[in-house]
Amino acid sequence: MVRSKAPSKKQQKKGIDFKKIKRKLGRKLPPPTNATNTEIKSKAIVLPEQSVATNKEGLAVSKKGLTLKELLQQTSHHNAKVRRDALMGIKDLVLKHPAELRLHRYAVIEKLRERISDDDKVVREALYQLFKSEIFPGCAEDNQGLFISLVMTYIFNAMTNLSIDIRLMAFRFFDLVVQYHPPCFSLYAEKILQSYEDILRKNQFYLEDKGKLKSTLYGLVRCLSLLPSKKPGCQKNILGERKIHAFEPDLPTENTGFSVIIKKLKELVLVLINCFQDFIPLLNSMPQLDAQSFDCILSILQSIDIAVRFFIYGNHEESPEANPLQVTWDQTLLSGLSKKLLGVFPLYPKHHLSVKEDDRYFILNIVITEIFLHLREWICPSANVFAKFLEFMENALLGKTCSSTRSGKATWEKHVPSLLPFIPKLVSEVTTDWQSHLLEAFTKTFRDCNPESSLKLACLSMIEEMLIPRGDMHYTEASDPVALDYQTIWIRELPLLLILLGDKWPSSSQVVLHLLLRLGQFACWNSSLIWEYENTQFALCEFYSTCREGNIYYGPFMRLPRDSQELSICCLYYFSNFSTLLLKAITSCCLCPELEPYVLFRIIEVVHAAYKAGHIQFADHISFFITLLSRFKVYPENICPVKESDVQISNCGTFKSLTCMVCSCLSQMGDSSVVFRILEKAILDLISLKPQLDNACAMLRVLIMLDSKPTRLSEQSIIALSNFLPGYLMDVVHCIPEVDGNEVAVSNHVQTCRYYLLPCFFLFDRSNQLVKLFLNVMGSSLTDSSLSLESHNSTQYVTDSLSRMNITVSLLLLIYKDVKVQKIMSLFRTEIGSIMQSIASLQVWFCSVNFSSMKSPYLCKQNLKYV
C-alpha cells in the first residue's frame, strides 16, 4: 500500500484577513465594492398631442408662433434677452393683428408698465418704442383717463429710482404720455415739476452726458408749453380772435388749475438758471459750441421763457384782478434772472470757426432777448443795458447777427418772428432815434423776407397792430411824422404782395386781404391813411384783371378760394372814390365764364352798396350794369328747353337771375323816368347791333321795367324797335322748335317762349304805334319775299323764303295765344290782313312751281285758316 503524504506546513497556516492587491502606477482605481450607483436611466414616452392649449390654429401669433398671453408672460422672464424678444414679438403681433390690442389693451398695459423700471437699457428702449409706435396710437380713441392712470404710477416710481438712467428714461415715458394726452400734465404738475427739479440738481451727470440731459429738457419744454399764457399782441378784434400768423401753437389761454404750482415753478426756474450758469464756463472753454450743448442751453432758456410768460400773462386764481407778477414774483428770482441770465448777454462765439456756430449763438441770444423784453417793466434795466438789447434787435431784424448762407437765412426767418410782437409797444415808448432805427429795420425785414414765409405773415400781423388800434394795445400814432412815412410804405406794399403771392399761397393771400379790409374799415376815421388806402385800388386792378392789346388777362382773384374772394370783394366797398379803371377790371371778372354765380351776385351786391354810399359815380354804375347785360356770354346759344343733362353745362339760369338782380338795382337808383331817359338811347344802340337773343331779351326787360303806360319811348326809339322786334321774334321762334309729346315738354316749351316774348307784349300793350309799325315791317318783309321769288329761282333762296313764311305763321299763332295781345291785334285788322294776303300769295307761288317740299305749304294753309 502507498502511504499517504503528510500535510505540508503551508496548508497548516491560518487564513489571511486582508489580501493586498498590487496596483500599477497610472492605472485607474476600480470603484469600491460597496459604492452606491446613482445613475438614473429613463426612456421617453411618446404620446399623440391631445391638449387643446397646443392647438393654435386660428389664434393670433407672432413670427415665432407665440400668442399674446405667452408673450406677456415672457416679459417677466429673468433673462433680459427673452424680455426684449417678447416685446419685439408683441410689436410684431400687434402689427399683424390690430384687433388683439383693442380687445386686450388694458391687460397689455397692466403687464407692460412693469418694464418701465427694467434694469436692462435695451429692454427699456424696446418698451419705449413699442409704446410710441403701437400702444399709444392704438389707444388714442379710448378712455385715456384710465389708460394714463395705469401708467403714471409706474412712471413716478421710475422717477425716484436710484439709477440715473432709469430716472431719465421715466421722463421720456412721461413726455410720450404728454404728447398723446396733454391734460395729464395739469393732473400731476406738482409732482412732475418736483421730479424735474430733483434730476436737474444732480449736475454731476449732465455736464458729462449731455445727450441724456437733452432728452429730459425736451420733455420739460413740452410740459411747460402747456401752461396757460397770453403772448403780447394776441388780442381780440372785431372779426374774432387775433393771431400772430407766423406761429400760433395750441396753448391754453385760461387757468385750468395751475395756480397751485407757482411756488414749485419758481423753484424750478432757479434750478434752471443755475444749470445755465454751469454751462457758461463750458462755453468759454470749448473751441466750438457742439450740437448737444447748444440743444441743452436752448431748452433751458426756452423753459425759463415759458415760465416767465406764465408768471406775467397767465391767469391765476389767487387774485384775478391783480397783476400776476406782483402776486407770484419775488426778488430772489428777479435778481437771479437779471444777473445770472441777462448779465451774460450777448453770447458770442470765441473763435467764429463755423457758420453754424454763429447761427446757434444767434438763436440763444434771441431767446434771452425775449426773456428780457418780458421782464423789462419789472427789472428796471439801466439805459445802457436797454440800449444793448435794442441794438441786438435792430441787427437781428437787419440780418446782421446770423450768417448769410442759405441755412442762415432759414434760421433768421424762423426765429426773428418771436421778436416782432414786442415792436409795436417799443416804437411807442423809445426815443425818436431808436423808433426810427427799429421801424427802418422792421420795414427792411418785411420787404426782404420770402412772400410765403411765416416771417412775412408775422410782419403783416404787426403792421396791422401798428396801423389799427385795438383796445388797450399800443399802436403807432398816425400824427407822428416818422411813423407816418413807414405806414405809407407798408400800405403801398400790400397790393404788390398780393399780386406776387398769386394763387400759389392762398392762406398768405387771405392774410393780406384781411389786413386790407381792416385798413379800409379804419381808414375812413383816419385822414392820414385814407389817401394811401384810396391809391391802393390802382395797384389792385392787376389782382382782378387787366386788358392788354385787346386781350383780357385774369388775375389771382379768379383762382383763389371763395373765402379770399369774399374778402377782396368786401374791400371794394371802402374805396370812397371808386375808380373807373378798377370798375372795368371787376366787370371783366364778372363776364368770365369760370366765375361762380355766387361770387358774381356778391360783386353786384357790394358794388351797388358802394354806389348807394356815394362811392361810385352814377354814369359808371349804369355802365357797369349795361355792360353786364350786353356782353354776358350765355351758353349754349340755342335757347331750346334745357334738359336735365344740360343743367351743368348751361348758364341760362344764372343770366336770368343776373337780369332780375340788375333790374332790381336799377329800380333803386332814383326816379325811374330819369333813369329811363338816360338808358333809353344806350340800350337801343346796343340792341341795333343785334346781340344774342338772351342779351337782347335782358335789355328789353330793363326797358319795360323802367317804362310806363303809356310808353315813355321817343318817336325815334319806337321806329328803331319796330325794325328790331320782327327779326328778334322770328329768331325766338326759329331757335325754340315746337315739341310733340308729354305735357311736361309742352309746358316747358310754352314757358321758354313766353320768357322771350313777354317784353315785346308789354311794349305792344303800351304803344299802339309800335304795334302798327311792327306789323307793317312784317308785312313788307313778306311782300318783298313774294316779289323776289320771281327773279330768284335758286333752291336756297326759295328754301329760305319758305322757312320765313312758316316762322311768321308760327309767330302769329304764339302772339294770338295771349288773350290780351290778341285784343290789341284785333285793332289792326288791315295790317293783319295784309300779312295774310302775303302769306297766301307765297303759298300759291309754291304750289304753282310744284316745289319739292310741299308739306310746309299745306301746313301753312291750315295755320292760316286758324288765324
Coordinates of C-alpha atoms in Angstrom, one line a residue, residues 226-581:
L226 CA -49.0 123.6 -21.7
L227 CA -49.1 126.3 -19.1
P228 CA -51.7 129.0 -19.9
S229 CA -50.3 132.3 -21.1
K230 CA -51.3 135.1 -23.5
K231 CA -48.4 136.3 -25.5
P232 CA -48.1 140.0 -26.5
G233 CA -50.2 141.0 -29.4
C234 CA -52.9 138.3 -29.1
Q235 CA -55.9 140.5 -28.5
K236 CA -59.4 140.3 -30.0
N237 CA -60.6 142.3 -32.9
I238 CA -64.0 142.8 -34.5
L239 CA -63.6 139.7 -36.7
G240 CA -62.8 137.4 -33.7
E241 CA -59.6 136.2 -32.1
R242 CA -56.5 137.7 -33.5
K243 CA -53.5 135.5 -34.1
I244 CA -49.8 136.0 -34.9
H245 CA -49.9 134.2 -38.2
A246 CA -46.3 133.1 -38.1
F247 CA -46.6 130.8 -35.0
E248 CA -49.7 130.0 -33.0
P249 CA -49.3 126.8 -31.0
D250 CA -52.2 125.2 -29.3
L251 CA -51.6 126.8 -25.9
P252 CA -54.3 127.0 -23.2
T253 CA -55.2 130.6 -22.5
E254 CA -57.3 130.0 -19.4
N255 CA -56.4 128.8 -16.0
T256 CA -57.1 125.1 -15.6
G257 CA -55.8 124.6 -12.0
F258 CA -52.2 125.6 -12.5
S259 CA -52.1 128.3 -9.8
V260 CA -51.1 125.7 -7.1
I261 CA -47.8 125.0 -8.8
I262 CA -46.5 128.6 -8.9
K263 CA -44.2 128.1 -5.9
K264 CA -42.9 124.9 -7.3
L265 CA -42.3 126.5 -10.7
K266 CA -40.3 129.4 -9.1
E267 CA -38.0 126.8 -7.5
L268 CA -37.6 125.0 -10.8
V269 CA -36.7 128.3 -12.6
L270 CA -34.0 129.0 -10.0
V271 CA -32.6 125.5 -10.7
L272 CA -32.7 126.2 -14.5
I273 CA -30.8 129.4 -14.0
N274 CA -28.1 127.5 -12.1
C275 CA -28.0 125.0 -14.9
F276 CA -27.5 127.8 -17.4
Q277 CA -24.8 129.3 -15.2
D278 CA -23.0 126.0 -15.1
F279 CA -22.8 125.9 -18.9
I280 CA -21.2 129.3 -19.2
P281 CA -17.6 128.2 -18.2
L282 CA -18.0 125.3 -20.5
L283 CA -18.9 127.7 -23.4
N284 CA -15.7 129.7 -22.7
S285 CA -13.5 126.7 -22.6
M286 CA -14.9 124.9 -25.6
P287 CA -13.3 125.8 -29.0
Q288 CA -16.7 125.4 -30.7
L289 CA -20.3 125.1 -29.4
D290 CA -21.3 121.5 -30.2
A291 CA -24.8 120.5 -31.1
Q292 CA -25.7 118.7 -27.8
S293 CA -24.5 121.6 -25.6
F294 CA -26.5 124.0 -27.8
D295 CA -29.7 121.9 -27.6
C296 CA -29.4 121.8 -23.8
I297 CA -28.8 125.5 -23.4
L298 CA -31.6 126.3 -25.8
S299 CA -34.1 124.1 -23.9
I300 CA -33.1 125.7 -20.6
L301 CA -33.7 129.1 -22.0
Q302 CA -37.0 128.1 -23.6
S303 CA -38.1 126.6 -20.3
I304 CA -37.3 129.9 -18.4
D305 CA -39.0 131.9 -21.1
I306 CA -42.2 129.9 -20.9
A307 CA -42.2 130.1 -17.1
V308 CA -41.7 133.9 -17.2
R309 CA -44.6 134.3 -19.6
F310 CA -46.8 132.2 -17.3
F311 CA -45.9 134.4 -14.3
I312 CA -46.7 137.6 -16.3
Y313 CA -49.5 136.7 -18.7
G314 CA -51.0 133.6 -17.1
N315 CA -54.4 133.7 -15.3
H316 CA -54.1 132.9 -11.6
E317 CA -56.8 132.1 -9.2
E318 CA -55.4 133.8 -6.2
S319 CA -56.0 137.4 -7.5
P320 CA -57.7 137.7 -10.8
E321 CA -57.8 141.5 -10.7
A322 CA -54.2 142.0 -9.5
N323 CA -51.1 141.8 -11.7
P324 CA -50.0 138.1 -11.6
L325 CA -46.4 139.3 -11.5
Q326 CA -46.9 141.1 -8.2
V327 CA -48.6 138.1 -6.7
T328 CA -46.2 135.4 -7.6
W329 CA -42.8 137.0 -8.2
D330 CA -40.1 137.6 -5.6
Q331 CA -36.8 139.5 -5.5
T332 CA -34.6 136.4 -5.4
L333 CA -36.0 135.2 -8.8
L334 CA -35.8 138.6 -10.4
S335 CA -32.2 139.0 -9.2
G336 CA -31.2 135.6 -10.5
L337 CA -32.7 136.3 -13.9
S338 CA -31.2 139.8 -14.3
K339 CA -27.7 138.9 -13.0
K340 CA -27.0 135.3 -13.9
L341 CA -29.1 135.2 -17.2
L342 CA -29.4 138.7 -18.6
G343 CA -26.0 139.7 -17.3
V344 CA -24.1 137.4 -19.8
F345 CA -25.9 138.9 -22.8
P346 CA -25.0 138.8 -25.6
L347 CA -23.4 135.4 -26.1
Y348 CA -20.7 135.4 -28.8
P349 CA -18.5 132.7 -30.2
K350 CA -14.9 133.0 -29.2
H351 CA -13.3 131.8 -32.5
H352 CA -16.0 132.0 -35.2
L353 CA -14.9 128.7 -36.6
S354 CA -18.1 127.8 -38.5
V355 CA -21.2 129.5 -39.9
K356 CA -23.4 127.0 -38.0
E357 CA -21.9 128.1 -34.7
D358 CA -22.8 131.8 -35.4
D359 CA -26.4 130.8 -36.1
R360 CA -26.6 128.8 -32.8
Y361 CA -25.4 131.8 -30.8
F362 CA -27.9 134.0 -32.7
I363 CA -30.8 131.7 -31.6
L364 CA -29.7 131.7 -28.0
N365 CA -29.5 135.5 -28.0
I366 CA -33.0 135.7 -29.5
V367 CA -34.4 133.7 -26.6
I368 CA -32.5 135.8 -24.0
T369 CA -33.9 138.9 -25.6
E370 CA -37.4 137.6 -25.4
I371 CA -37.0 137.0 -21.6
F372 CA -35.6 140.5 -21.2
L373 CA -38.5 142.1 -23.0
H374 CA -41.0 140.2 -20.9
L375 CA -39.3 141.4 -17.7
R376 CA -38.3 144.9 -18.8
E377 CA -41.0 146.7 -16.8
W378 CA -40.1 144.8 -13.6
I379 CA -36.4 144.6 -13.6
C380 CA -36.0 148.4 -14.5
P381 CA -32.8 148.0 -16.6
S382 CA -30.3 150.8 -17.0
A383 CA -30.2 152.8 -20.2
N384 CA -27.0 151.0 -21.3
V385 CA -28.5 147.6 -20.8
F386 CA -31.7 148.6 -22.6
A387 CA -29.7 150.0 -25.5
K388 CA -27.7 146.8 -25.7
F389 CA -30.9 144.8 -26.3
L390 CA -32.3 147.4 -28.7
E391 CA -29.1 147.2 -30.7
F392 CA -29.3 143.5 -30.9
M393 CA -33.0 143.7 -32.0
E394 CA -32.1 146.1 -34.8
N395 CA -29.2 143.9 -36.0
A396 CA -31.3 140.8 -35.8
L397 CA -34.1 142.4 -37.9
L398 CA -31.5 143.5 -40.4
G399 CA -29.9 140.0 -40.5
K400 CA -26.5 141.2 -39.4
T401 CA -26.2 138.7 -36.4
C402 CA -26.6 135.5 -38.4
S403 CA -24.8 134.1 -41.4
S404 CA -25.7 135.0 -45.0
T405 CA -25.8 131.4 -46.2
R406 CA -29.0 129.6 -47.1
S407 CA -29.1 127.8 -43.7
G408 CA -28.5 131.2 -42.0
K409 CA -31.4 132.8 -44.0
A410 CA -33.7 129.9 -42.9
T411 CA -32.6 130.3 -39.3
W412 CA -33.2 134.1 -39.5
E413 CA -36.7 133.6 -40.9
K414 CA -37.6 131.0 -38.3
H415 CA -36.5 132.8 -35.2
V416 CA -36.9 136.5 -35.9
P417 CA -40.8 136.3 -35.7
S418 CA -40.5 135.8 -31.9
L419 CA -39.2 139.4 -31.6
L420 CA -41.9 141.0 -33.7
P421 CA -44.7 141.1 -31.1
F422 CA -42.6 143.5 -28.9
I423 CA -42.1 146.1 -31.7
P424 CA -45.5 147.9 -31.5
K425 CA -45.0 148.7 -27.9
L426 CA -41.3 149.5 -28.2
V427 CA -41.7 152.0 -31.0
S428 CA -44.4 153.8 -29.0
E429 CA -42.1 154.1 -25.9
V430 CA -38.5 154.5 -27.1
T431 CA -36.8 157.7 -28.2
T432 CA -37.3 159.1 -31.7
D433 CA -33.8 157.9 -32.8
W434 CA -34.5 154.3 -31.7
Q435 CA -38.0 154.5 -33.1
S436 CA -36.6 155.3 -36.5
H437 CA -34.0 152.6 -36.3
L438 CA -36.5 149.9 -35.3
L439 CA -39.1 150.9 -37.9
E440 CA -36.4 151.0 -40.6
A441 CA -35.1 147.5 -39.6
F442 CA -38.7 146.2 -39.4
T443 CA -39.6 147.6 -42.8
K444 CA -36.5 146.0 -44.4
T445 CA -37.4 142.7 -42.8
F446 CA -40.9 143.0 -44.2
R447 CA -39.5 143.7 -47.7
D448 CA -36.7 141.2 -47.8
C449 CA -38.3 138.0 -46.4
N450 CA -40.0 135.5 -48.7
P451 CA -43.6 136.4 -49.6
E452 CA -44.9 133.0 -48.4
S453 CA -42.8 132.7 -45.3
S454 CA -44.0 132.7 -41.7
L455 CA -41.9 135.8 -41.1
K456 CA -43.9 137.7 -43.8
L457 CA -47.1 136.7 -42.0
A458 CA -45.8 137.8 -38.7
C459 CA -44.8 141.2 -40.2
L460 CA -48.3 141.6 -41.6
S461 CA -49.7 140.9 -38.1
M462 CA -47.5 143.6 -36.6
I463 CA -48.3 146.1 -39.4
E464 CA -52.0 145.6 -38.5
E465 CA -51.1 146.2 -34.9
M466 CA -49.3 149.5 -35.7
L467 CA -51.9 150.7 -38.2
I468 CA -55.1 149.9 -36.5
P469 CA -55.7 150.5 -32.7
R470 CA -57.4 147.7 -30.8
G471 CA -58.4 148.1 -27.2
D472 CA -55.6 148.9 -24.8
M473 CA -52.9 147.9 -27.3
H474 CA -50.2 150.4 -28.1
Y475 CA -50.0 151.4 -31.8
T476 CA -48.1 153.9 -33.8
E477 CA -49.8 157.3 -33.8
A478 CA -50.6 158.5 -37.4
S479 CA -49.7 162.1 -36.4
D480 CA -46.1 161.0 -35.8
P481 CA -44.3 162.0 -39.0
V482 CA -41.6 159.3 -38.5
A483 CA -44.3 156.6 -38.2
L484 CA -46.4 158.0 -41.0
D485 CA -43.6 157.6 -43.5
Y486 CA -43.3 153.9 -42.7
Q487 CA -47.0 153.4 -42.6
T488 CA -47.2 154.7 -46.1
I489 CA -44.6 152.3 -47.3
W490 CA -46.4 149.3 -45.7
I491 CA -49.7 150.2 -47.2
R492 CA -48.2 150.6 -50.7
E493 CA -46.5 147.2 -50.4
L494 CA -49.8 145.3 -49.7
P495 CA -51.3 145.2 -53.3
L496 CA -47.9 144.3 -54.7
L497 CA -47.5 141.5 -52.2
L498 CA -51.0 140.3 -53.1
I499 CA -50.2 140.1 -56.8
L500 CA -46.8 138.5 -56.0
L501 CA -48.4 135.7 -54.0
G502 CA -50.9 134.9 -56.8
D503 CA -52.9 131.8 -56.2
K504 CA -50.0 129.6 -55.1
W505 CA -50.2 130.6 -51.4
P506 CA -53.9 131.2 -50.7
S507 CA -53.5 131.3 -46.9
S508 CA -51.0 134.1 -47.2
S509 CA -53.2 136.0 -49.7
Q510 CA -56.1 135.7 -47.2
V511 CA -54.0 137.4 -44.5
V512 CA -53.1 140.3 -46.9
L513 CA -56.8 140.7 -47.9
H514 CA -57.9 140.6 -44.3
L515 CA -55.4 143.4 -43.5
L516 CA -56.6 145.4 -46.5
L517 CA -60.2 145.0 -45.3
R518 CA -59.4 146.1 -41.7
L519 CA -57.4 149.0 -43.1
G520 CA -60.4 150.1 -45.2
Q521 CA -62.7 149.9 -42.2
F522 CA -60.4 152.0 -40.2
A523 CA -59.1 154.4 -42.8
C524 CA -62.4 156.4 -43.0
W525 CA -61.7 157.5 -39.4
N526 CA -58.0 158.5 -40.1
S527 CA -57.4 161.2 -42.6
S528 CA -53.7 160.4 -42.8
L529 CA -54.3 156.9 -44.0
I530 CA -57.4 157.3 -46.2
W531 CA -55.5 158.8 -49.1
E532 CA -53.0 155.9 -49.2
Y533 CA -55.7 153.4 -49.0
E534 CA -57.6 155.0 -51.9
N535 CA -54.4 154.8 -54.0
T536 CA -54.2 151.0 -53.5
Q537 CA -57.1 150.5 -55.9
F538 CA -54.9 151.3 -58.9
A539 CA -52.4 148.7 -58.0
L540 CA -55.2 146.2 -57.2
C541 CA -56.6 146.3 -60.8
E542 CA -54.0 143.7 -61.8
F543 CA -55.2 141.5 -58.9
Y544 CA -58.6 141.3 -60.6
S545 CA -57.9 141.6 -64.4
T546 CA -56.0 143.6 -66.9
C547 CA -56.6 144.3 -70.6
R548 CA -53.5 144.4 -72.9
E549 CA -53.7 144.7 -76.7
G550 CA -57.4 143.8 -76.6
N551 CA -56.9 140.6 -74.6
I552 CA -58.2 140.0 -71.1
Y553 CA -55.8 138.6 -68.5
Y554 CA -57.4 137.5 -65.3
G555 CA -55.5 138.0 -62.0
P556 CA -55.2 135.8 -58.9
F557 CA -58.7 136.8 -57.8
M558 CA -60.3 134.2 -60.2
R559 CA -58.4 131.3 -58.8
L560 CA -58.4 132.0 -55.1
P561 CA -60.8 130.2 -52.7
R562 CA -64.2 131.7 -52.0
D563 CA -63.2 133.0 -48.6
S564 CA -60.4 135.0 -50.1
Q565 CA -62.7 136.2 -52.9
E566 CA -65.2 137.3 -50.3
L567 CA -62.6 139.4 -48.5
S568 CA -61.4 141.0 -51.7
I569 CA -65.0 141.9 -52.7
C570 CA -65.7 143.4 -49.3
C571 CA -62.6 145.6 -49.7
L572 CA -64.2 147.3 -52.7
Y573 CA -66.9 148.9 -50.5
Y574 CA -64.4 151.0 -48.6
F575 CA -63.0 152.9 -51.6
S576 CA -64.6 156.3 -51.2
N577 CA -63.9 157.2 -54.8
F578 CA -64.2 154.1 -56.9
S579 CA -62.0 154.5 -60.0
T580 CA -63.2 153.6 -63.5
L581 CA -60.2 151.5 -64.1

